[in-house]
Amino acid sequence: MALKREKKLILWFDEISIGDVPLVGGKNASLGEMFQKLTSKGVNIPGGFAITAYAYRYLIKEANIEEAIKDALAGLNTHDMKNLQERGERVRSIIRNTNFPPDL
């Protein structure tokens, strides 16, 4: 049985359109849209794939890092760029230092 699109870990650019922002984010949805609409017109857009939002949520859950991320963001001051940069780096560090589940 094929996975529903909402549960896929990746989607290829030729499967993605601008309507897929919730699945792959704005940049990837735009790349998919350009790939589909412009490659046939001779515009060179490299093939590729997007890691889905589902894959991200799956990693956070399976690696059990949701609380660590929440802790890193606790007290976030969105009006303080230095604070935003520091918190963002903490979250990126948590994710970088996480062992990916084998099935991911």
mmCIF file of C-alpha atoms in Angstrom:
data_model
loop_
_atom_site.group_PDB
_atom_site.id
_atom_site.type_symbol
_atom_site.label_atom_id
_atom_site.label_comp_id
_atom_site.label_asym_id
_atom_site.label_seq_id
_atom_site.Cartn_x
_atom_site.Cartn_y
_atom_site.Cartn_z
ATOM 1 C CA MET A 1 0.000 0.000 0.000
ATOM 2 C CA ALA A 2 1.368 3.410 -0.975
ATOM 3 C CA LEU A 3 1.928 6.041 1.674
ATOM 4 C CA LYS A 4 -0.314 9.078 1.648
ATOM 5 C CA ARG A 5 1.532 12.214 0.571
ATOM 6 C CA GLU A 6 1.072 13.660 4.061
ATOM 7 C CA LYS A 7 3.097 10.761 5.553
ATOM 8 C CA LYS A 8 5.968 10.698 3.058
ATOM 9 C CA LEU A 9 9.444 11.607 4.265
ATOM 10 C CA ILE A 10 10.482 13.163 0.955
ATOM 11 C CA LEU A 11 8.698 14.448 -2.120
ATOM 12 C CA TRP A 12 10.444 14.866 -5.475
ATOM 13 C CA PHE A 13 10.268 18.284 -7.118
ATOM 14 C CA ASP A 14 8.195 16.824 -9.942
ATOM 15 C CA GLU A 15 5.564 15.866 -7.321
ATOM 16 C CA ILE A 16 5.425 19.288 -5.654
ATOM 17 C CA SER A 17 3.443 22.392 -6.542
ATOM 18 C CA ILE A 18 2.841 25.742 -4.877
ATOM 19 C CA GLY A 19 -0.151 24.224 -3.085
ATOM 20 C CA ASP A 20 2.193 21.986 -1.088
ATOM 21 C CA VAL A 21 3.523 24.701 1.228
ATOM 22 C CA PRO A 22 2.128 22.893 4.318
ATOM 23 C CA LEU A 23 3.974 19.707 3.311
ATOM 24 C CA VAL A 24 7.372 21.063 2.258
ATOM 25 C CA GLY A 25 7.528 24.781 3.075
ATOM 26 C CA GLY A 26 7.475 27.778 0.786
ATOM 27 C CA LYS A 27 10.921 27.518 -0.816
ATOM 28 C CA ASN A 28 10.543 23.848 -1.710
ATOM 29 C CA ALA A 29 6.988 24.357 -2.973
ATOM 30 C CA SER A 30 8.287 27.165 -5.206
ATOM 31 C CA LEU A 31 11.123 24.958 -6.490
ATOM 32 C CA GLY A 32 8.644 22.200 -7.286
ATOM 33 C CA GLU A 33 6.357 24.627 -9.073
ATOM 34 C CA MET A 34 9.252 26.023 -11.118
ATOM 35 C CA PHE A 35 10.521 22.523 -11.903
ATOM 36 C CA GLN A 36 7.110 21.438 -13.167
ATOM 37 C CA LYS A 37 6.288 24.589 -15.124
ATOM 38 C CA LEU A 38 9.642 25.739 -16.477
ATOM 39 C CA THR A 39 11.797 22.701 -17.303
ATOM 40 C CA SER A 40 9.600 21.893 -20.308
ATOM 41 C CA LYS A 41 10.237 25.454 -21.547
ATOM 42 C CA GLY A 42 14.004 24.964 -21.470
ATOM 43 C CA VAL A 43 14.731 26.604 -18.124
ATOM 44 C CA ASN A 44 17.417 24.574 -16.350
ATOM 45 C CA ILE A 45 16.128 23.707 -12.882
ATOM 46 C CA PRO A 46 18.042 20.895 -11.180
ATOM 47 C CA GLY A 47 16.028 17.877 -10.140
ATOM 48 C CA GLY A 48 15.824 17.113 -6.475
ATOM 49 C CA PHE A 49 13.606 16.454 -3.530
ATOM 50 C CA ALA A 50 12.265 18.118 -0.420
ATOM 51 C CA ILE A 51 12.334 16.709 3.078
ATOM 52 C CA THR A 52 8.774 16.980 4.313
ATOM 53 C CA ALA A 53 7.385 18.629 7.409
ATOM 54 C CA TYR A 54 6.178 15.150 8.387
ATOM 55 C CA ALA A 55 9.804 13.905 8.349
ATOM 56 C CA TYR A 56 10.801 16.803 10.616
ATOM 57 C CA ARG A 57 7.973 16.092 13.068
ATOM 58 C CA TYR A 58 8.805 12.383 12.953
ATOM 59 C CA LEU A 59 12.447 13.094 13.856
ATOM 60 C CA ILE A 60 11.470 15.373 16.748
ATOM 61 C CA LYS A 61 9.100 12.741 18.152
ATOM 62 C CA GLU A 62 11.218 9.618 17.602
ATOM 63 C CA ALA A 63 14.438 11.240 18.828
ATOM 64 C CA ASN A 64 12.552 12.541 21.871
ATOM 65 C CA ILE A 65 13.929 16.082 21.542
ATOM 66 C CA GLU A 66 10.700 18.078 21.701
ATOM 67 C CA GLU A 67 11.218 19.063 25.351
ATOM 68 C CA ALA A 68 14.838 20.062 24.728
ATOM 69 C CA ILE A 69 13.685 22.321 21.894
ATOM 70 C CA LYS A 70 10.906 23.800 24.032
ATOM 71 C CA ASP A 71 13.443 24.458 26.801
ATOM 72 C CA ALA A 72 15.807 26.134 24.332
ATOM 73 C CA LEU A 73 12.991 28.421 23.195
ATOM 74 C CA ALA A 74 11.561 29.190 26.643
ATOM 75 C CA GLY A 75 11.638 32.928 27.282
ATOM 76 C CA LEU A 76 12.405 33.735 23.643
ATOM 77 C CA ASN A 77 12.432 37.470 22.945
ATOM 78 C CA THR A 78 11.365 37.871 19.321
ATOM 79 C CA HIS A 79 12.336 41.552 19.366
ATOM 80 C CA ASP A 80 15.970 40.822 20.261
ATOM 81 C CA MET A 81 17.969 39.641 17.239
ATOM 82 C CA LYS A 82 20.872 38.400 19.346
ATOM 83 C CA ASN A 83 18.438 36.341 21.438
ATOM 84 C CA LEU A 84 16.828 34.941 18.279
ATOM 85 C CA GLN A 85 20.225 33.978 16.859
ATOM 86 C CA GLU A 86 21.334 32.303 20.093
ATOM 87 C CA ARG A 87 18.087 30.355 20.475
ATOM 88 C CA GLY A 88 18.137 29.330 16.828
ATOM 89 C CA GLU A 89 21.691 28.049 17.191
ATOM 90 C CA ARG A 90 20.694 26.048 20.290
ATOM 91 C CA VAL A 91 17.831 24.391 18.425
ATOM 92 C CA ARG A 92 20.039 23.662 15.403
ATOM 93 C CA SER A 93 22.658 22.167 17.721
ATOM 94 C CA ILE A 94 20.071 19.908 19.356
ATOM 95 C CA ILE A 95 18.970 18.636 15.953
ATOM 96 C CA ARG A 96 22.545 18.264 14.602
ATOM 97 C CA ASN A 97 23.572 16.225 17.639
ATOM 98 C CA THR A 98 20.576 13.914 17.443
ATOM 99 C CA ASN A 99 20.862 10.337 16.245
ATOM 100 C CA PHE A 100 18.418 9.903 13.401
ATOM 101 C CA PRO A 101 16.015 6.979 13.710
ATOM 102 C CA PRO A 102 17.188 4.193 11.353
ATOM 103 C CA ASP A 103 13.946 4.239 9.363
ATOM 104 C CA LEU A 104 14.318 7.946 8.680
#
